[in-house]
XYZ file of C-alpha atoms in Angstrom:
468
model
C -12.995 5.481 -1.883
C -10.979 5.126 -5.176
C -9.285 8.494 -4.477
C -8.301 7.288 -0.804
C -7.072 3.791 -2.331
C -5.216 5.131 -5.049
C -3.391 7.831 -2.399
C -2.872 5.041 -0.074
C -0.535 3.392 -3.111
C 1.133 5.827 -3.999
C 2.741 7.384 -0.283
C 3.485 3.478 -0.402
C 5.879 3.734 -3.068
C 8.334 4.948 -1.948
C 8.428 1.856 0.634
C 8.339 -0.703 -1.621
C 11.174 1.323 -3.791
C 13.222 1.096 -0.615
C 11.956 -2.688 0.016
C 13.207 -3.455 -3.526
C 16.944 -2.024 -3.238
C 16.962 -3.459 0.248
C 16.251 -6.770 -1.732
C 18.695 -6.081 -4.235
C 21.688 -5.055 -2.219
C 21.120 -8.410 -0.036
C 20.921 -11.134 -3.375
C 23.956 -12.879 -3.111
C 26.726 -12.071 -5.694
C 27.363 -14.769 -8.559
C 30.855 -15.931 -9.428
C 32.137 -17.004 -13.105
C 35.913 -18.112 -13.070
C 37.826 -18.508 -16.366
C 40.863 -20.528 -16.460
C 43.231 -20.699 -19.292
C 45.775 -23.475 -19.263
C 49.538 -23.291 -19.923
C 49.360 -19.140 -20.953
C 52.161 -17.048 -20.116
C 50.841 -14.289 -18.622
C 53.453 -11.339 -20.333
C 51.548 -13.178 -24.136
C 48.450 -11.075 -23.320
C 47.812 -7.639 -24.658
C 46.979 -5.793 -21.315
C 50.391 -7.346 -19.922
C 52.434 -5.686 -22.729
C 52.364 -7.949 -25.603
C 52.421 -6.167 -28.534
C 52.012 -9.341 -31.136
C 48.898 -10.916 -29.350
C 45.533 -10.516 -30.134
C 43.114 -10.215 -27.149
C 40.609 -7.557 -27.411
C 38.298 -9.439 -24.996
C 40.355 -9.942 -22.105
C 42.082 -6.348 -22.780
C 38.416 -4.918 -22.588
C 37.674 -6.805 -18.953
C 41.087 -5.713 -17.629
C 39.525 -2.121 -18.947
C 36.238 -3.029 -16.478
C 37.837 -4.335 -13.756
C 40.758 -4.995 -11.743
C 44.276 -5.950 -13.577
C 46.558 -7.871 -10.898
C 50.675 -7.630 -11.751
C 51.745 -9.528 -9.469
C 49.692 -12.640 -9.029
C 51.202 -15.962 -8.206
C 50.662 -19.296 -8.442
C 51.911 -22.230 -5.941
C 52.960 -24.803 -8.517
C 53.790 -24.439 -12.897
C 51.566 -27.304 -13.728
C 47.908 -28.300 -13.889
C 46.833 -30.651 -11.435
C 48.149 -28.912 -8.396
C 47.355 -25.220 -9.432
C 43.492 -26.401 -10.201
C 43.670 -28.280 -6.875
C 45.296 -25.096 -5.148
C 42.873 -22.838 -6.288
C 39.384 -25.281 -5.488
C 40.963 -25.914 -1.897
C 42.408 -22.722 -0.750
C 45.497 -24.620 0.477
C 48.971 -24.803 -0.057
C 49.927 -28.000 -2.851
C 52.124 -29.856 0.103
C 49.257 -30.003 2.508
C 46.339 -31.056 0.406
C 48.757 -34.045 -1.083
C 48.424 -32.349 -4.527
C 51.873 -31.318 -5.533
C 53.043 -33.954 -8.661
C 51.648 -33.142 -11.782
C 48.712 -36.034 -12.368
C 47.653 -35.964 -8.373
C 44.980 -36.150 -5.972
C 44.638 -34.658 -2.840
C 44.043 -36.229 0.856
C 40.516 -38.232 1.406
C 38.234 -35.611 2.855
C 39.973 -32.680 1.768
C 37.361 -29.822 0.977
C 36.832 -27.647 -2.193
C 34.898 -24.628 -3.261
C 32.065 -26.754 -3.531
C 31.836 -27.825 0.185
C 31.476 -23.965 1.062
C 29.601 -22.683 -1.196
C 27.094 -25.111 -1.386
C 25.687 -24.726 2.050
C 25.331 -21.533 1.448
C 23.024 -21.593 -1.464
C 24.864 -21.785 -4.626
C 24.972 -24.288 -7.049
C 28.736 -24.589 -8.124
C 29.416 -26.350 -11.537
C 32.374 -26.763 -13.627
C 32.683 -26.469 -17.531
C 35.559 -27.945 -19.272
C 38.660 -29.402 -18.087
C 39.002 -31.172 -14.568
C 42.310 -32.375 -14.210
C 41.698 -32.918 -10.147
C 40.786 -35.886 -7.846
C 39.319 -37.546 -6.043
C 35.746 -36.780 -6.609
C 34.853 -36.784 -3.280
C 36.755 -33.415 -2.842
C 35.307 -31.989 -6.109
C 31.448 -32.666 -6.099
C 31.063 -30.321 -9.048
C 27.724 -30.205 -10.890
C 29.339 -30.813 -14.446
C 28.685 -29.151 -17.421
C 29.918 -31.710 -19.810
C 31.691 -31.556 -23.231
C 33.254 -34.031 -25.365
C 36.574 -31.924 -25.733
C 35.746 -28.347 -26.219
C 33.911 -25.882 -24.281
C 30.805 -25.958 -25.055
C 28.750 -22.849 -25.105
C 25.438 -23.901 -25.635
C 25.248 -26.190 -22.334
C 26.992 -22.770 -20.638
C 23.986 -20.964 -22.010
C 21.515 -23.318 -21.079
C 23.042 -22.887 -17.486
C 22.703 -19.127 -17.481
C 19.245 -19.299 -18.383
C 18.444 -21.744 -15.759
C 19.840 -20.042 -12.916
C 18.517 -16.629 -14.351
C 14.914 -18.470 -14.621
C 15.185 -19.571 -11.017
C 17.149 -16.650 -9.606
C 19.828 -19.027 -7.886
C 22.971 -17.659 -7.062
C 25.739 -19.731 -8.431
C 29.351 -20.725 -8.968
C 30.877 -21.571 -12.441
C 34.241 -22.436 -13.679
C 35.071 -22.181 -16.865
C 38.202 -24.114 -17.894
C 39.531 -23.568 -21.087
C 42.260 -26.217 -22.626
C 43.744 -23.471 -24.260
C 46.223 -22.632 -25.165
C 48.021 -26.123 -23.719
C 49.587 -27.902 -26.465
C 48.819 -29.637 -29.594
C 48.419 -25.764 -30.968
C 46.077 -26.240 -33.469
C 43.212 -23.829 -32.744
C 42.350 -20.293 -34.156
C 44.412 -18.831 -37.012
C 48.414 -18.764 -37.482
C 48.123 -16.405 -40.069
C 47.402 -13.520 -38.160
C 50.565 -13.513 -36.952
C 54.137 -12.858 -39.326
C 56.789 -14.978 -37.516
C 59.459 -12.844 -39.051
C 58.080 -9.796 -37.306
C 56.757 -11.341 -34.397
C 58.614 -10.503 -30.815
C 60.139 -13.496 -28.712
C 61.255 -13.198 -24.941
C 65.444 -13.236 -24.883
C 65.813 -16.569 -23.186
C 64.646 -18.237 -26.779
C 66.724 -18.847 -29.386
C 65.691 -17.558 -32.310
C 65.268 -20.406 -34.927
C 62.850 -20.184 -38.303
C 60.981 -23.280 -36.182
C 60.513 -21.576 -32.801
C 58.908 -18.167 -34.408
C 56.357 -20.614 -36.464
C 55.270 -22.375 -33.683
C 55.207 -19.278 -31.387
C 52.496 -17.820 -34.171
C 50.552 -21.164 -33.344
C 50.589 -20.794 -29.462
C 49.459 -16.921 -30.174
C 46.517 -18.209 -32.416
C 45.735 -20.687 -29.287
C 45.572 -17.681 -26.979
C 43.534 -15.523 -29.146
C 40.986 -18.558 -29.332
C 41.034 -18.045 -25.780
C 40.502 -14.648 -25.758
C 36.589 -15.560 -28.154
C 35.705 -17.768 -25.288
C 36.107 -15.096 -22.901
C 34.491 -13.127 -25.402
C 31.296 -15.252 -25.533
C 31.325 -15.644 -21.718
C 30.889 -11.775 -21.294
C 28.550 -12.119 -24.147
C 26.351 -14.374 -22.303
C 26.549 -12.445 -18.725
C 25.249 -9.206 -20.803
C 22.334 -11.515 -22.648
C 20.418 -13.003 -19.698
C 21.281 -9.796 -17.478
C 23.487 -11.813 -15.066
C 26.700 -8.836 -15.558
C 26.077 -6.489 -12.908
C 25.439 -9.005 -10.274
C 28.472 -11.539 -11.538
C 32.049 -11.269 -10.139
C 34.089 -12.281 -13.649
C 37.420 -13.804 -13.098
C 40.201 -14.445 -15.972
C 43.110 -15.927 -14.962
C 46.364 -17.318 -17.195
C 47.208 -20.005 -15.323
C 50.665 -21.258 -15.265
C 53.063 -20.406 -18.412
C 53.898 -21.959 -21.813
C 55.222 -25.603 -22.410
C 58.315 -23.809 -23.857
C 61.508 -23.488 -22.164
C 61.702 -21.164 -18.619
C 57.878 -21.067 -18.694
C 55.593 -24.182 -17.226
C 57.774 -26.401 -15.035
C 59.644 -23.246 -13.437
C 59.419 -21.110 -11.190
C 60.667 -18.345 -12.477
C 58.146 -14.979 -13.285
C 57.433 -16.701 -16.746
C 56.239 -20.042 -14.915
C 54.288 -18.885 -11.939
C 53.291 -15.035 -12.297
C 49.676 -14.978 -13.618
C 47.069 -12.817 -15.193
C 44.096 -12.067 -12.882
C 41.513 -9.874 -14.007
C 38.477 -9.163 -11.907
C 35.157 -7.215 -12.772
C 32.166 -6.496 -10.530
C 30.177 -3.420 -11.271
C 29.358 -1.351 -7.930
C 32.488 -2.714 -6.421
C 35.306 -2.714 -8.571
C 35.811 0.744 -10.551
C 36.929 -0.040 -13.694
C 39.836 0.363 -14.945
C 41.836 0.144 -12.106
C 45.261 -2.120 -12.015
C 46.889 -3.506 -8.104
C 50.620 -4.277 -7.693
C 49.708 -6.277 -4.515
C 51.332 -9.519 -3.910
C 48.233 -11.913 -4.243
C 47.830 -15.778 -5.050
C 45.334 -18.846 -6.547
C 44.887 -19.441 -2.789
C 43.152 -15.908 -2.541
C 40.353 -16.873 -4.916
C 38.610 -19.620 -2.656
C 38.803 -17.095 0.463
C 37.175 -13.983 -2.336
C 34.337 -15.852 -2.915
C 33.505 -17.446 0.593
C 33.468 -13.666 1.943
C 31.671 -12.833 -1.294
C 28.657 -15.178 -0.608
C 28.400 -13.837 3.156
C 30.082 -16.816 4.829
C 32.102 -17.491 7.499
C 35.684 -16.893 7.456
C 37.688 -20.221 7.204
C 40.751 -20.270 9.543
C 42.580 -23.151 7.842
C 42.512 -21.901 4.639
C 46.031 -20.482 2.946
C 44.645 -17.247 1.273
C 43.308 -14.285 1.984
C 39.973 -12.064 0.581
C 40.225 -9.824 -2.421
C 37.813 -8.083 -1.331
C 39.354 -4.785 0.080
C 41.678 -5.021 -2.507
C 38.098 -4.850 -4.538
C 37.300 -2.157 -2.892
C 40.838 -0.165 -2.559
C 40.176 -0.400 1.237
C 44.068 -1.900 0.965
C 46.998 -2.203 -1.196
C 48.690 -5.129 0.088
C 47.463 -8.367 1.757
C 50.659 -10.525 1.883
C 54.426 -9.961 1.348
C 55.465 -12.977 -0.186
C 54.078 -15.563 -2.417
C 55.478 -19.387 -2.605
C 56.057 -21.705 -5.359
C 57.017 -25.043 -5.915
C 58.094 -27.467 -8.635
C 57.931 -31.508 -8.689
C 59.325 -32.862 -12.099
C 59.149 -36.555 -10.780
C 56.070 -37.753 -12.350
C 55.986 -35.615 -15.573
C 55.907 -37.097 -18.411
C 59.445 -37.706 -19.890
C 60.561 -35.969 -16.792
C 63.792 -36.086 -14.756
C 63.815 -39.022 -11.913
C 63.725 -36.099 -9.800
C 64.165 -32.255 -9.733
C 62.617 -30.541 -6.919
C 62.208 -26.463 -6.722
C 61.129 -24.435 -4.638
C 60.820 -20.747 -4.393
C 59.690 -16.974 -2.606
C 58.816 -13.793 -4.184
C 59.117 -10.764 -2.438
C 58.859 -7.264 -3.403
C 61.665 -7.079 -5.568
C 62.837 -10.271 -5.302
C 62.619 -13.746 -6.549
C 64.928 -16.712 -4.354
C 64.641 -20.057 -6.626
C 66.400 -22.847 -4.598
C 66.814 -26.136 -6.612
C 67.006 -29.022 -4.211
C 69.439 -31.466 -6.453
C 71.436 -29.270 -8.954
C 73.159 -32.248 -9.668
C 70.398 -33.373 -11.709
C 69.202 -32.477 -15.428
C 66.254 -30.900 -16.072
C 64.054 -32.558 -18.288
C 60.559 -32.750 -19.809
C 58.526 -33.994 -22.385
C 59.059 -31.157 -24.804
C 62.367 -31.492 -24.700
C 63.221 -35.221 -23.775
C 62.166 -38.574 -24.664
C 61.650 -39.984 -28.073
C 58.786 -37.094 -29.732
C 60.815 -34.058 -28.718
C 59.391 -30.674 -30.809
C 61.100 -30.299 -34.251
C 62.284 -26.453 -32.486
C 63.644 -27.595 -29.869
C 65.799 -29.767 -32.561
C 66.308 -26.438 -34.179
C 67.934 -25.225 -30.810
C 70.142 -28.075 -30.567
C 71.726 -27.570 -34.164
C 71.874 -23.808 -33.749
C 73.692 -24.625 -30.176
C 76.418 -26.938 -31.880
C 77.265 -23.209 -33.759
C 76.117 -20.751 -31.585
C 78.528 -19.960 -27.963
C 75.481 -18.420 -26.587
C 72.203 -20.445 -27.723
C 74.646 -23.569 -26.279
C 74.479 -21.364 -23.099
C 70.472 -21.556 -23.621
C 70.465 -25.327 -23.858
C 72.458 -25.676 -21.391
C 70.827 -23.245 -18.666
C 67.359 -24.634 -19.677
C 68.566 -28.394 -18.498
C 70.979 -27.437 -15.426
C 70.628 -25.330 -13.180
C 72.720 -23.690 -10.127
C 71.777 -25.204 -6.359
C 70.707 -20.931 -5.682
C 69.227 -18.391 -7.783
C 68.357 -14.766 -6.683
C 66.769 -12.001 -9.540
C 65.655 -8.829 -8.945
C 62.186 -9.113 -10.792
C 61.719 -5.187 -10.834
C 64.365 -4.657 -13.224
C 65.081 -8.236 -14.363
C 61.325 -9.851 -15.431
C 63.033 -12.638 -17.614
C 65.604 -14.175 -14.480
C 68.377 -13.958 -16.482
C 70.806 -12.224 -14.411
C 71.595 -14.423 -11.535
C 72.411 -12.105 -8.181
C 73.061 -15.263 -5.522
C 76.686 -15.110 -5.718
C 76.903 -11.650 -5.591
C 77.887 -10.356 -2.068
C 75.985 -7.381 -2.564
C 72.852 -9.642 -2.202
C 74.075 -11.894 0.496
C 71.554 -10.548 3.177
C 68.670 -10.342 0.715
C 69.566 -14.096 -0.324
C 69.160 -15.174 3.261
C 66.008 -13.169 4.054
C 63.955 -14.901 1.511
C 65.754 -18.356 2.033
C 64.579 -18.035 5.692
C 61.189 -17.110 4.755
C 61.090 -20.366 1.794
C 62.422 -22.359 4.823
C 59.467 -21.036 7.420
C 56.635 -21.607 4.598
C 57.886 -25.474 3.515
C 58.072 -26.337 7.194
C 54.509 -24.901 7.538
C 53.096 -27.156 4.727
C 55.110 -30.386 6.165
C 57.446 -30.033 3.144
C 60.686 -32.053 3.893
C 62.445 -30.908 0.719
C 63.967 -33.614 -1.322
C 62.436 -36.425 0.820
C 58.781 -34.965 -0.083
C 60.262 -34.758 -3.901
C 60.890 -38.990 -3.666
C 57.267 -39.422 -2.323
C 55.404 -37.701 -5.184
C 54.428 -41.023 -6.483
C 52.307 -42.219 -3.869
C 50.076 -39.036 -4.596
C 49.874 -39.928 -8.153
C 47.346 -42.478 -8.620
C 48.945 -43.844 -11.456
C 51.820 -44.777 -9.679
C 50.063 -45.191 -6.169
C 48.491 -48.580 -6.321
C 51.731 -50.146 -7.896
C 54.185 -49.391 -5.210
C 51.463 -50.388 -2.622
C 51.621 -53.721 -4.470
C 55.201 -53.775 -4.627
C 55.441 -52.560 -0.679
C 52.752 -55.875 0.092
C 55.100 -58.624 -1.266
């Protein structure tokens, strides 16, 4: 009887072998997303800096996916995070000042994924509104990340095998720079893009923003950590992006390749080989799409981007041929009154059409009564210099066009739209801006006048003022 029970176990085996992968192959996929905030995305090793110190991101872009051509709708915060929770375009959801909300009843990440069994939770900076449209279970922190709650988390959802959902969002390296360690970086030896003038000031607080972004890079660092320690790697897709660029000049704010091209870096073992880079035009809007198709959900028609997946996979090596930005100073703190931009990217192309060149360009950093002791530096050296007064001068007016050919020309600095060579080029991509802001309900500089109402610092006073 033993020998017939014991034979009887073992030809089953085999079927509960294949039971198990069966069971395996159908869990649903976790999702970790780590945001940095105000990184340029060329300041990271595995996008060719040479002074920066990132071993941990370099090492993910080595086990994953490395995207070169990533793109975000909007240089600033609030409508990027907004963008990438919603899936849609900064114009439609409301979201497009700096410091915004988006439309009552607008959905999020957390409205899809939900439903479908996740829990979805955010750790570290919001920066979105209102609530309503971000239901997030929090993971809170006073200032910092902090890793022990993110632990705690893993170990929860490992302990109850619940698929889940979680965003990391870093404050670094955004501005005051005063994390990780300067002095692992020589300012005298240190590289700086050409659009900077090169002042003693600049290079010392350039060593700062690279000590930010290396603080970064130990958070990513403990994140992978964690995955690997409660076994959560293999069955996690891991997501680094750089956000939007640097608070110095032609960065954040712009929409040139320095304000709103971004690092994204994806692993997930059994899908994505490792190792493996994409030159596909993809954007924020993408991510939302990724992980709906991820979790086994429906596809959602309204939504602006597109799955990663077969990029993932290599089934494809394009899903779009353009990516759209745009820029709302109005609102920003020690901003201009108004200086609206918007923009297309192409394959070799980048049209940047500034709606009231009339206007100066302005910004905290560089306006206002606390402007940075190097950007005092570059007005000194400008008052002596022909072309650092150039510089200045390009950094705070700008022409109505602008036309670069990003393949040979990363840094926009040689400006092709008056050149007849590029006429037809010039109107392609103004055609296609045109198409996309009509899409989104974007009236140009009479959606630039209106930012306030979306602001809710602003909103309730001029609903006040429009009562009496």
């Amino acid at each position: 009887m033993r020998k017939t029970v014991f034979t009887f176990i073992v030809l089953l085996l085999p079927f509960f072998a294949c039971a198990q992968k069966v069971q395996n192959t159908n869990k649903k996929t976790n999702v970790v997303f780590i945001l940095a905030d105000d990184c340029t995305h060329w300041d990271i090793g595995c996008y060719g800096s040479i002074d920066s110190k990132t071993p941990n991101i370099d090492k993910l872009a080595q086990q994953g996916i490395q995207f070169n051509r990533c793109y975000q709708a909007a240089p600033m915060c609030s409508p990027t995070r907004q963008n990438i929770y919603t899936g849609l375009y900064p114009v439609k959801t409301g979201a497009y000042p700096n410091h915004s909300r988006v439309y009552d009843g607008t959905k999020s990440i957390v409205h899809y994924l939900k439903p479908l069994g996740y829990r979805v939770a955010l750790a570290g900076k919001k920066h979105f509104g209102p609530r309503e449209s971000f239901p997030f279970e929090t993971i809170e922190s006073k200032k910092e990340l902090d890793f022990d709650k993110i632990e705690d988390f893993f170990a929860e959802v490992k302990n109850n095998d619940t698929p889940f959902a979680l965003m990391i969002c870093s404050r670094q390296p955004h501005t005051p720079w005063d994390k990780g360690d300067p002095d692992m970086y020589n300012p005298k030896s240190i590289t700086l893009p050409p659009y900077y003038i090169d002042t003693k000031e600049i290079r010392e607080v350039f060593c700062k923003y690279l000590a930010e972004i290396n603080y970064l890079d130990q958070q990513v660092g403990k994140t992978m950590n964690l995955l690997n320690k409660y076994g959560l790697s293999e069955n996690t897709l891991l997501i680094f992006a750089s956000e939007q660029g640097n608070s110095l000049p032609f960065a954040k704010y712009t929409c040139y390749e320095a304000g709103v091209k971004s690092a994204l870096i994806a692993r997930l073992p059994g899908v994505i080989k490792p190792g493996i880079t994409s030159d596909a035009i993809v954007e924020y809007n993408d991510l939302l799409p990724t992980y709906i198709d991820l979790a086994g959900g429906e596809k959602v028609e309204n939504l602006d981007g597109t799955s990663l997946i077969p990029l993932f996979k290599q089934e494809k090596n394009k899903v779009k041929d353009f990516a759209f930005s745009l820029q709302t100073t109005r609102g920003v703190n020690s901003g201009s009154d108004h200086f609206g931009i918007r923009s297309v990217v192409g394959e070799k192309f980048r049209y940047v059409w500034n709606l009231t060149p009339e206007a100066e360009f302005r910004n905290g950093t560089i306006s206002g009564t606390h402007k940075s002791p190097w950007y005092n530096s570059w007005l000194e050296e400008a008052t002596k210099s022909e072309r650092a007064k150039q510089i200045v001068h390009n950094y705070r007016y700008r022409p109505e066009e602008e036309l670069y050919d990003i393949s040979k020309d990363k840094y926009c600095l040689n400006n092709l739209a008056e050149d007849p060579e590029f006429k037809s080029i010039k109107k392609e991509l103004r055609s296609k801006l045109l198409e996309w802001m009509e899409e989104c309900g974007d009236k140009g500089q009479q959606t630039e006048m209106e930012a306030f109402y979306h602001m809710p610092k602003y909103e309730s006073k001029l609903k006040k003022q429009e009562k009496k």
